[in-house]
mmCIF file with all atom_site columns, C-alpha atoms in Angstrom:
data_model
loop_
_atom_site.group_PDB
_atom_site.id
_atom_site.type_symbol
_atom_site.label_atom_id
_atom_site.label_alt_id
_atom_site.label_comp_id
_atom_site.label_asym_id
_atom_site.label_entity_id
_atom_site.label_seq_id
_atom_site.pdbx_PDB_ins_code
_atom_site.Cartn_x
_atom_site.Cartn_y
_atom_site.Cartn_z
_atom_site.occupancy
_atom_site.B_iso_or_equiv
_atom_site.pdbx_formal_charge
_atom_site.auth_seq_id
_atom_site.auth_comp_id
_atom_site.auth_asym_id
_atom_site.auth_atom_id
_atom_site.pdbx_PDB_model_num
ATOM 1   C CA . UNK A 1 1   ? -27.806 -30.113 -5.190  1.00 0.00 ? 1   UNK A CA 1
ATOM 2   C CA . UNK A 1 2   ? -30.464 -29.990 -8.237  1.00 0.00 ? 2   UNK A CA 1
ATOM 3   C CA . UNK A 1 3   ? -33.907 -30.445 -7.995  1.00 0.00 ? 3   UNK A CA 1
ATOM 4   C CA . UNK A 1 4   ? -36.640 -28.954 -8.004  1.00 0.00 ? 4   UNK A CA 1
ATOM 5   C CA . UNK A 1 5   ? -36.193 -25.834 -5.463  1.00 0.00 ? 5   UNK A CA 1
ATOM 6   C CA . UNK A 1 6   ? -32.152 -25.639 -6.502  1.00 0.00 ? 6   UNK A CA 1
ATOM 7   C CA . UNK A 1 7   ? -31.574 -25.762 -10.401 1.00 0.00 ? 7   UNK A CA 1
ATOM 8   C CA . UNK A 1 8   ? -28.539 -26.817 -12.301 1.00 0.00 ? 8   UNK A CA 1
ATOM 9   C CA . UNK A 1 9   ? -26.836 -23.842 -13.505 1.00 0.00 ? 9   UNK A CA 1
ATOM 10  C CA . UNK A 1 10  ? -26.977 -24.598 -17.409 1.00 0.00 ? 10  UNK A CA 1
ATOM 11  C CA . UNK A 1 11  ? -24.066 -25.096 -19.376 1.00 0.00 ? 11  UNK A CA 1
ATOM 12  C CA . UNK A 1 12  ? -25.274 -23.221 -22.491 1.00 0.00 ? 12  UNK A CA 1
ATOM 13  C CA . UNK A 1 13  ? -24.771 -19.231 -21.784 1.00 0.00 ? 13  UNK A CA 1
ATOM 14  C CA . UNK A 1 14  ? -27.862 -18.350 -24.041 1.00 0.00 ? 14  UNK A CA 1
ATOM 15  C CA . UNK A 1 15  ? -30.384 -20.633 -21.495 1.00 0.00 ? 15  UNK A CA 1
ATOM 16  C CA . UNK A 1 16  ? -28.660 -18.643 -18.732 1.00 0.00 ? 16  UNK A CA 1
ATOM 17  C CA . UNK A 1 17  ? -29.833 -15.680 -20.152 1.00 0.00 ? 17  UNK A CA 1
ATOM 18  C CA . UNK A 1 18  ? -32.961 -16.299 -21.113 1.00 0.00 ? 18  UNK A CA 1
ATOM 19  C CA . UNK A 1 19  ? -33.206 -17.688 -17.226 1.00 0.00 ? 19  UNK A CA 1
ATOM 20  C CA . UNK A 1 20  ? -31.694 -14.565 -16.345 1.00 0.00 ? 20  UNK A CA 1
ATOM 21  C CA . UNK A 1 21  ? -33.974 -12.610 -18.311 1.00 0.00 ? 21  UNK A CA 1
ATOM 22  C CA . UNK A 1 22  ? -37.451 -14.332 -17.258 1.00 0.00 ? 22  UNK A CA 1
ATOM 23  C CA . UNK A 1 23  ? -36.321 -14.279 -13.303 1.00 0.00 ? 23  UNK A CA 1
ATOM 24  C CA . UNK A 1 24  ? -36.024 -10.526 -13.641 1.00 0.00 ? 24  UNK A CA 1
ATOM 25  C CA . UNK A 1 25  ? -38.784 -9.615  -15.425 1.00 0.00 ? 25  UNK A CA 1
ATOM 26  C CA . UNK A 1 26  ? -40.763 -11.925 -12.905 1.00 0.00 ? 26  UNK A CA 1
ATOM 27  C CA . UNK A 1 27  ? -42.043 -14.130 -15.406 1.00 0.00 ? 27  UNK A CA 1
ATOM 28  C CA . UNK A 1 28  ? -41.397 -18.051 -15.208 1.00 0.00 ? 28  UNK A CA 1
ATOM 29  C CA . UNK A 1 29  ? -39.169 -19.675 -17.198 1.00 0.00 ? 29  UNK A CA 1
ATOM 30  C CA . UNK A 1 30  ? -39.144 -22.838 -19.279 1.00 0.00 ? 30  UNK A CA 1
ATOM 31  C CA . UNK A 1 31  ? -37.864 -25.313 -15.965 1.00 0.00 ? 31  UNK A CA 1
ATOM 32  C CA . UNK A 1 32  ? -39.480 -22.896 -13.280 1.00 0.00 ? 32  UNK A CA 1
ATOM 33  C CA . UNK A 1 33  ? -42.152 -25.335 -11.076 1.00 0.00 ? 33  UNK A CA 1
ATOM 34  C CA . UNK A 1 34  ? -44.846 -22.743 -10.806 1.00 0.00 ? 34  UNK A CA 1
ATOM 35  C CA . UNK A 1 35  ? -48.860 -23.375 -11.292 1.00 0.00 ? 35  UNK A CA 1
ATOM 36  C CA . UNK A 1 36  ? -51.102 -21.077 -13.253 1.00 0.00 ? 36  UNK A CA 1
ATOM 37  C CA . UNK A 1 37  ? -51.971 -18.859 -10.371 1.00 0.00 ? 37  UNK A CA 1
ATOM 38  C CA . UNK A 1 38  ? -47.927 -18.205 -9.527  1.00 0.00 ? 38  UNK A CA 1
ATOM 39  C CA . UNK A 1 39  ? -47.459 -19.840 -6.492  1.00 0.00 ? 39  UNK A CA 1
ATOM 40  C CA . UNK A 1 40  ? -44.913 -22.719 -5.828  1.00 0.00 ? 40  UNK A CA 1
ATOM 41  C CA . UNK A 1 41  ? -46.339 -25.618 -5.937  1.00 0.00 ? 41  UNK A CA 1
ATOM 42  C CA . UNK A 1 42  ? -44.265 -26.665 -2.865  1.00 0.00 ? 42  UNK A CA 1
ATOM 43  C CA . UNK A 1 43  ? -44.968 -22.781 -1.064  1.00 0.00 ? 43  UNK A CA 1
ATOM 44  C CA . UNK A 1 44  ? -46.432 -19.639 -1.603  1.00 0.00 ? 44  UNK A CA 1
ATOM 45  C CA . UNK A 1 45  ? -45.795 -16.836 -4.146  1.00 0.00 ? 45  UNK A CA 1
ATOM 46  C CA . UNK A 1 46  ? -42.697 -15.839 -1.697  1.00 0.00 ? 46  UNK A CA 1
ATOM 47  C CA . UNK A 1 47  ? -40.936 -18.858 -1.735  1.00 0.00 ? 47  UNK A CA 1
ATOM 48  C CA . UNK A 1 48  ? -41.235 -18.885 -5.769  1.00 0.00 ? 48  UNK A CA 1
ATOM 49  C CA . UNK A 1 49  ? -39.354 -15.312 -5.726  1.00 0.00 ? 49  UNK A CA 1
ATOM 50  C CA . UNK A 1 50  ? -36.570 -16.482 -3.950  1.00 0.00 ? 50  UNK A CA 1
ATOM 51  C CA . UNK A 1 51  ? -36.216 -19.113 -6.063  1.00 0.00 ? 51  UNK A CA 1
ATOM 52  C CA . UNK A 1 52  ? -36.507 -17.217 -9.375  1.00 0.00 ? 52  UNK A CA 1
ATOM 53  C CA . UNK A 1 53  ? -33.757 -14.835 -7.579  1.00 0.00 ? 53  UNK A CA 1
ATOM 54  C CA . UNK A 1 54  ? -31.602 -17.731 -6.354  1.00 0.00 ? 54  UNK A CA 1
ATOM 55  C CA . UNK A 1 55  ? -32.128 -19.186 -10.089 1.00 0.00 ? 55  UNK A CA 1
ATOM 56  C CA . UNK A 1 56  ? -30.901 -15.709 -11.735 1.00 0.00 ? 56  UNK A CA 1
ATOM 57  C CA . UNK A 1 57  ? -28.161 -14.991 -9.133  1.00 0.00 ? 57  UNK A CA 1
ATOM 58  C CA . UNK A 1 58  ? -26.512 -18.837 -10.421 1.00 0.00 ? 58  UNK A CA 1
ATOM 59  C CA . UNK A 1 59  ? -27.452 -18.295 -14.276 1.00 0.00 ? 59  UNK A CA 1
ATOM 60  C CA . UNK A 1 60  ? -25.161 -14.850 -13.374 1.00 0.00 ? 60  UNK A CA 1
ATOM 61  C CA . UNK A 1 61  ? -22.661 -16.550 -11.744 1.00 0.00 ? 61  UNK A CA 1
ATOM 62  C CA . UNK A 1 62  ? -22.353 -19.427 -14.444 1.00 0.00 ? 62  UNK A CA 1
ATOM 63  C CA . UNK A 1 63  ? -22.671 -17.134 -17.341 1.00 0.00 ? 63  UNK A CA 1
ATOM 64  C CA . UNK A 1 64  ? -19.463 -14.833 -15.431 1.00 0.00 ? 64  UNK A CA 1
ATOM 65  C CA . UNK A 1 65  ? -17.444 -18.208 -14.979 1.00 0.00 ? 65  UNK A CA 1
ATOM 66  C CA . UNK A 1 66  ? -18.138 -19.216 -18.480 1.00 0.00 ? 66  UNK A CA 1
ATOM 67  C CA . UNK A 1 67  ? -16.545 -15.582 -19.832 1.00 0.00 ? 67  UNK A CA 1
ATOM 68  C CA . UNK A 1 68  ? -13.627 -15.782 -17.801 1.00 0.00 ? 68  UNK A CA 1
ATOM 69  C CA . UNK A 1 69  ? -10.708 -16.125 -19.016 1.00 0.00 ? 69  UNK A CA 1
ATOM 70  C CA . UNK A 1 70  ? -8.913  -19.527 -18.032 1.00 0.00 ? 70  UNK A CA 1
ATOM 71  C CA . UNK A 1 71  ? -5.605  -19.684 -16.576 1.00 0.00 ? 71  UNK A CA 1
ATOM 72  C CA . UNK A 1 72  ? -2.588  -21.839 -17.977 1.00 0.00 ? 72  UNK A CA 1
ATOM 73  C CA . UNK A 1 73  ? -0.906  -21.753 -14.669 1.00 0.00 ? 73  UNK A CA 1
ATOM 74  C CA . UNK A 1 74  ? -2.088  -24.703 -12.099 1.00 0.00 ? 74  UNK A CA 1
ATOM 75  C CA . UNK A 1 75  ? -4.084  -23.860 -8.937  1.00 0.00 ? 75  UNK A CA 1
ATOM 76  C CA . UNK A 1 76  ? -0.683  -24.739 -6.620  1.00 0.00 ? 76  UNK A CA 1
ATOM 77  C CA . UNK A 1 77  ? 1.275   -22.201 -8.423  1.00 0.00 ? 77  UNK A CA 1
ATOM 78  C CA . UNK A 1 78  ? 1.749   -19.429 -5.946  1.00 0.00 ? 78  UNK A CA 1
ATOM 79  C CA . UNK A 1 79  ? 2.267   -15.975 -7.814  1.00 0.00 ? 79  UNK A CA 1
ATOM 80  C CA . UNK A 1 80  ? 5.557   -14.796 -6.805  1.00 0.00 ? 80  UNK A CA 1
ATOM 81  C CA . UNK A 1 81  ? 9.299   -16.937 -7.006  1.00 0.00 ? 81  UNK A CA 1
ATOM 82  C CA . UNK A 1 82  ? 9.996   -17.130 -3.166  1.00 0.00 ? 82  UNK A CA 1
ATOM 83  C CA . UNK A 1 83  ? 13.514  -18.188 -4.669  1.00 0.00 ? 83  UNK A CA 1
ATOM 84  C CA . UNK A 1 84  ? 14.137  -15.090 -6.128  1.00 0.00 ? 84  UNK A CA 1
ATOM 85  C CA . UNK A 1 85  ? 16.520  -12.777 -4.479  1.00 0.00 ? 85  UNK A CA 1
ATOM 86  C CA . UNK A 1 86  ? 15.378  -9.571  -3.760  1.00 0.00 ? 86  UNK A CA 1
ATOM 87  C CA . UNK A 1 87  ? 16.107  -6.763  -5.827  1.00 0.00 ? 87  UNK A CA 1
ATOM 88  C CA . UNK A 1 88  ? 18.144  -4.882  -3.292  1.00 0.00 ? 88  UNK A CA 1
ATOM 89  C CA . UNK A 1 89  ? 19.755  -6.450  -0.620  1.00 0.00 ? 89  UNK A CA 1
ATOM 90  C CA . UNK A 1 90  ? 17.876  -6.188  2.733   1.00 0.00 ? 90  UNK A CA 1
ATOM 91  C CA . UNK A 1 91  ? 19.115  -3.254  4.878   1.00 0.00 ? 91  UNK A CA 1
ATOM 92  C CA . UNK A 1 92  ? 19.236  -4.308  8.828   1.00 0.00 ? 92  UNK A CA 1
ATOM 93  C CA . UNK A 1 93  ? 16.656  -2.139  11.155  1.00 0.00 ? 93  UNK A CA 1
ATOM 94  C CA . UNK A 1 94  ? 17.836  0.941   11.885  1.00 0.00 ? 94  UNK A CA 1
ATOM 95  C CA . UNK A 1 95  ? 19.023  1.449   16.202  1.00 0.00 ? 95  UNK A CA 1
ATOM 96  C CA . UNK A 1 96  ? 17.287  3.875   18.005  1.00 0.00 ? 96  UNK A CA 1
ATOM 97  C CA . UNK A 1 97  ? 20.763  6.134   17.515  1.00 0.00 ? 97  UNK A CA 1
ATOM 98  C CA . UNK A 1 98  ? 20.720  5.989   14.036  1.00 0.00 ? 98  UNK A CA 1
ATOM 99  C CA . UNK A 1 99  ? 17.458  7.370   14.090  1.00 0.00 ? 99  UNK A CA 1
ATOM 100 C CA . UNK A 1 100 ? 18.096  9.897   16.544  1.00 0.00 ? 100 UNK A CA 1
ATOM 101 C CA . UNK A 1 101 ? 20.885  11.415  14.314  1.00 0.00 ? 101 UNK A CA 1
ATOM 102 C CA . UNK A 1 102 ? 18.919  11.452  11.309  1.00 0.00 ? 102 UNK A CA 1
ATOM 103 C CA . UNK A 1 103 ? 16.138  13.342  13.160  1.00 0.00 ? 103 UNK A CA 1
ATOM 104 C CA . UNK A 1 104 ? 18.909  15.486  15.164  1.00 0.00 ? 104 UNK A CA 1
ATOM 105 C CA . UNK A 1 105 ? 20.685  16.428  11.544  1.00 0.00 ? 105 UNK A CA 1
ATOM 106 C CA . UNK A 1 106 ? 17.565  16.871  10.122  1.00 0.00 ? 106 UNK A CA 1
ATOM 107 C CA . UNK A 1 107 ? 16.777  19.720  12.581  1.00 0.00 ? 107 UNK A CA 1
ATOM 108 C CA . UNK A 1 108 ? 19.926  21.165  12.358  1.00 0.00 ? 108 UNK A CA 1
ATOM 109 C CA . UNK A 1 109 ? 19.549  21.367  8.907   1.00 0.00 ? 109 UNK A CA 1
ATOM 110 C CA . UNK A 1 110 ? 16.155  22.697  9.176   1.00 0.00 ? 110 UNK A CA 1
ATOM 111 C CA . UNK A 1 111 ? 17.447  26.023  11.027  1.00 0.00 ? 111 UNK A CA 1
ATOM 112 C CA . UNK A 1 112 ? 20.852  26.710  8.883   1.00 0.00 ? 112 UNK A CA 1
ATOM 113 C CA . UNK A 1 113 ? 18.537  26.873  6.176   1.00 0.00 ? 113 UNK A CA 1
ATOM 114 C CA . UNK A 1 114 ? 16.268  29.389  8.283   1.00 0.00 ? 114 UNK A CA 1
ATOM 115 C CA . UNK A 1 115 ? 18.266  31.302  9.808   1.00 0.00 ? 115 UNK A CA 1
ATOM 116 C CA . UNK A 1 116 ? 21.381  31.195  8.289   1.00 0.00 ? 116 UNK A CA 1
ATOM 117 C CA . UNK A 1 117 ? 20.651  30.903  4.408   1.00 0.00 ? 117 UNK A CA 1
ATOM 118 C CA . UNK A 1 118 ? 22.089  27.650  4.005   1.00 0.00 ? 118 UNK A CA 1
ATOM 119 C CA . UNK A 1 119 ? 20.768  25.334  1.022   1.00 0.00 ? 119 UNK A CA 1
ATOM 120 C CA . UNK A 1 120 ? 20.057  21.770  0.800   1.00 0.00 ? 120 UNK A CA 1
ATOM 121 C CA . UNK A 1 121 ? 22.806  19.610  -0.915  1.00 0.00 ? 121 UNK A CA 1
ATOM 122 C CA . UNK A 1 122 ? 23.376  16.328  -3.090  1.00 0.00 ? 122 UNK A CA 1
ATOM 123 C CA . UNK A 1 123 ? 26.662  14.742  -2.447  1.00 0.00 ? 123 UNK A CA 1
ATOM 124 C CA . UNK A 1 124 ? 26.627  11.826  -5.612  1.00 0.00 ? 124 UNK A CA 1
ATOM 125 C CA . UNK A 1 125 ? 28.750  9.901   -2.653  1.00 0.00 ? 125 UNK A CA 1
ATOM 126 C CA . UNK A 1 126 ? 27.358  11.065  0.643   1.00 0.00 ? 126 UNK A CA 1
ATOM 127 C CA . UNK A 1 127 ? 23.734  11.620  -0.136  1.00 0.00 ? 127 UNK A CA 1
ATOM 128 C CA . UNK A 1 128 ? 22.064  14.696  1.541   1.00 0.00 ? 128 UNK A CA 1
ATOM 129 C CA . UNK A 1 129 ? 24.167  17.023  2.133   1.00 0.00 ? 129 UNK A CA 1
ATOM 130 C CA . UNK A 1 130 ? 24.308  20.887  4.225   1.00 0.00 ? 130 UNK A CA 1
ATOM 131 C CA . UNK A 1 131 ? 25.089  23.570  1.792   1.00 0.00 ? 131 UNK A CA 1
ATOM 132 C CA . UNK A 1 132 ? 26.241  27.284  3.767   1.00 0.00 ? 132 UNK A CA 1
ATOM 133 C CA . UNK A 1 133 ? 27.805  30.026  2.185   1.00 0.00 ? 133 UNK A CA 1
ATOM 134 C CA . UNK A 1 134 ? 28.123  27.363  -0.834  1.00 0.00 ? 134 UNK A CA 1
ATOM 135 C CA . UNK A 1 135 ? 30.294  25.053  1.162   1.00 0.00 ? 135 UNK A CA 1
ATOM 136 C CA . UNK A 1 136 ? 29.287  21.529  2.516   1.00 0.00 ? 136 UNK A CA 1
ATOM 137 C CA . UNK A 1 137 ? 29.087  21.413  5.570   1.00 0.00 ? 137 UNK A CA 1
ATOM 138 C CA . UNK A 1 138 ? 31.308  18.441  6.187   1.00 0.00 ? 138 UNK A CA 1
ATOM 139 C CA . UNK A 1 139 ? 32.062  18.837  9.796   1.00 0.00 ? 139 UNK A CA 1
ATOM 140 C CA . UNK A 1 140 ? 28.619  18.326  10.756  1.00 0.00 ? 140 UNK A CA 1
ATOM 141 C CA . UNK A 1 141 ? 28.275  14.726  11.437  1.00 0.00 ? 141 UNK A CA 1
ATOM 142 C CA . UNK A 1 142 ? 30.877  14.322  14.289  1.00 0.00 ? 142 UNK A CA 1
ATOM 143 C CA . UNK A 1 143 ? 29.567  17.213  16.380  1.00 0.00 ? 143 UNK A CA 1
ATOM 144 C CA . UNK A 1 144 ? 25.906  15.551  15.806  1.00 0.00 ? 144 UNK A CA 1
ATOM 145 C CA . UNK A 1 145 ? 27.546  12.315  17.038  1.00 0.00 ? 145 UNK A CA 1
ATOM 146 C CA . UNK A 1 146 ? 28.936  13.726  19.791  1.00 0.00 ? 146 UNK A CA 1
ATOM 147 C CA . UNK A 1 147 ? 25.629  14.942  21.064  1.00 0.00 ? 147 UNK A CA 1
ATOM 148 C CA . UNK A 1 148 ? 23.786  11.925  20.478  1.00 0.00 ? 148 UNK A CA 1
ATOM 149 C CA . UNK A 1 149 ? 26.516  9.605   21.234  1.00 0.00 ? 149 UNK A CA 1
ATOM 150 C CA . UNK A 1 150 ? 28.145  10.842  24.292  1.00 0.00 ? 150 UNK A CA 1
ATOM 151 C CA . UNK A 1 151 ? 26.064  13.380  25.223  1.00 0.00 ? 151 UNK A CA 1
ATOM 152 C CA . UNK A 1 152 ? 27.932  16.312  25.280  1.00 0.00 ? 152 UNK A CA 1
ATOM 153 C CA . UNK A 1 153 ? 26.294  18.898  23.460  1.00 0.00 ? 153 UNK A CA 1
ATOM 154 C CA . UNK A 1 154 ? 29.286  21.945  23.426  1.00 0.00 ? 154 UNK A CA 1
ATOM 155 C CA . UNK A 1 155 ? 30.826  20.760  20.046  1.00 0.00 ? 155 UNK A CA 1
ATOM 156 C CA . UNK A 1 156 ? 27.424  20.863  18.090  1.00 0.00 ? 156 UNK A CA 1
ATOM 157 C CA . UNK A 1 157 ? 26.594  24.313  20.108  1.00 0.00 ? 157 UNK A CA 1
ATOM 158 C CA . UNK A 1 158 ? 29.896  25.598  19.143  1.00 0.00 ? 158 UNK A CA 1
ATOM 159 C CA . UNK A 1 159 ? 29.611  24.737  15.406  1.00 0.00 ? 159 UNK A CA 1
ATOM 160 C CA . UNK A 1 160 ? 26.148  25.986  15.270  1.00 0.00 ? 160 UNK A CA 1
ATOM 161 C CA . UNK A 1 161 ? 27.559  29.399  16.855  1.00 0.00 ? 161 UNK A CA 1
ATOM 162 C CA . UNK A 1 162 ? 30.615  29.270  14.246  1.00 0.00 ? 162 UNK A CA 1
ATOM 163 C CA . UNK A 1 163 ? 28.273  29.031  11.043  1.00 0.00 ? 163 UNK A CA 1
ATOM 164 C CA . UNK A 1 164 ? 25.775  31.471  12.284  1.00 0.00 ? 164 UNK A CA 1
ATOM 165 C CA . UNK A 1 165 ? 22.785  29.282  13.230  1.00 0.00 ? 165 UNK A CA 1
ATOM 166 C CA . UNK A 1 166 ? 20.925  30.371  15.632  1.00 0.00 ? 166 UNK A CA 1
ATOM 167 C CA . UNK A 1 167 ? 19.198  27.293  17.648  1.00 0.00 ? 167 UNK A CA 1
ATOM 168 C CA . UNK A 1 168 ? 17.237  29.138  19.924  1.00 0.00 ? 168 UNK A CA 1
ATOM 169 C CA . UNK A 1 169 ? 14.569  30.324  17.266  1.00 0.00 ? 169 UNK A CA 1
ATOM 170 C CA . UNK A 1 170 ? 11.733  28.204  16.044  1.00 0.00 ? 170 UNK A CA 1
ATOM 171 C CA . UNK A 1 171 ? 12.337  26.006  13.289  1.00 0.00 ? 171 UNK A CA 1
ATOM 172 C CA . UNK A 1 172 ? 9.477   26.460  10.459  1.00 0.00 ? 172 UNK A CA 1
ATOM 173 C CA . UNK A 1 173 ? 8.599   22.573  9.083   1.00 0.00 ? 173 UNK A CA 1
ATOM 174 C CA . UNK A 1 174 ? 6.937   23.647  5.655   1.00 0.00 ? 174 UNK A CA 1
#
């Protein structure tokens, strides 16, 4: 859309500057339309601003797209291989129970180590592991299941009794 209210951006990058240059600086450059007295010669001295600034704003533009660096790829290309296969294999959602006894062991875990001097553990096998009187706590996990399973909390109260855990006190999240 040239003409003369919408100018070409020019090709060469030192006319865009020197168009750059004159529109901010407010003086007219070499293709601006303007009479002696600085209006437009289609509007007034308002019009002719905008148009200096709408001249500037595409010598910019040109001069960034010019100093870009251009791409080997074609536009289609898409960034990523959608053929790929992932890197690990995709885990199903969690249930609801699987989270629950996480979250239960978790807070059992939380009070051995407060009240009962337990540690936190690494099993190279296992994963996390429940570390009291330096001696995993392997039983853990079927008493847990038991609660969250069927419900019956007296084997997880028992074993909690057993290693000296005391449930009833606040567990401190730190």
């Amino acid at each position: 859309m040239a003409g003369p209210h919408h100018p070409m951006p020019p090709d060469d990058p030192a006319a865009a500057e020197r168009e750059t240059a004159a529109a901010l600086h407010g003086t007219p450059a070499a293709n601006d339309e303007c009479d002696a007295g600085g209006a437009d010669a289609v509007g007034g001295s308002a019009d002719g601003e905008a148009e200096t600034l709408a001249a500037a704003l595409t010598a910019e533009l040109a001069r960034e797209e010019a100093s870009a660096p251009q791409s080997r790829s074609t536009p289609d290309a898409t960034p990523w291989d959608d053929t790929a296969l992932p890197l690990f294999p995709l885990q199903p959602p969690r249930s609801a129970r699987e989270l629950l006894t996480d979250h239960v062991t978790a807070m059992v875990c939380c009070a051995a180590i407060d009240t009962a001097g337990a540690a936190p553990g690494l099993d190279w096998l296992d994963g996390p592991s429940l570390l009291i009187n330096g001696e995993r706590a392997a039983d853990l996990t079927p008493r847990v299941l038991s609660l969250v399973e069927d419900g019956d909390p007296a084997p997880l109260r028992a074993w909690l009794v057993k290693s000296g855990i005391r449930p009833e006190k606040p567990v401190r999240l730190v």
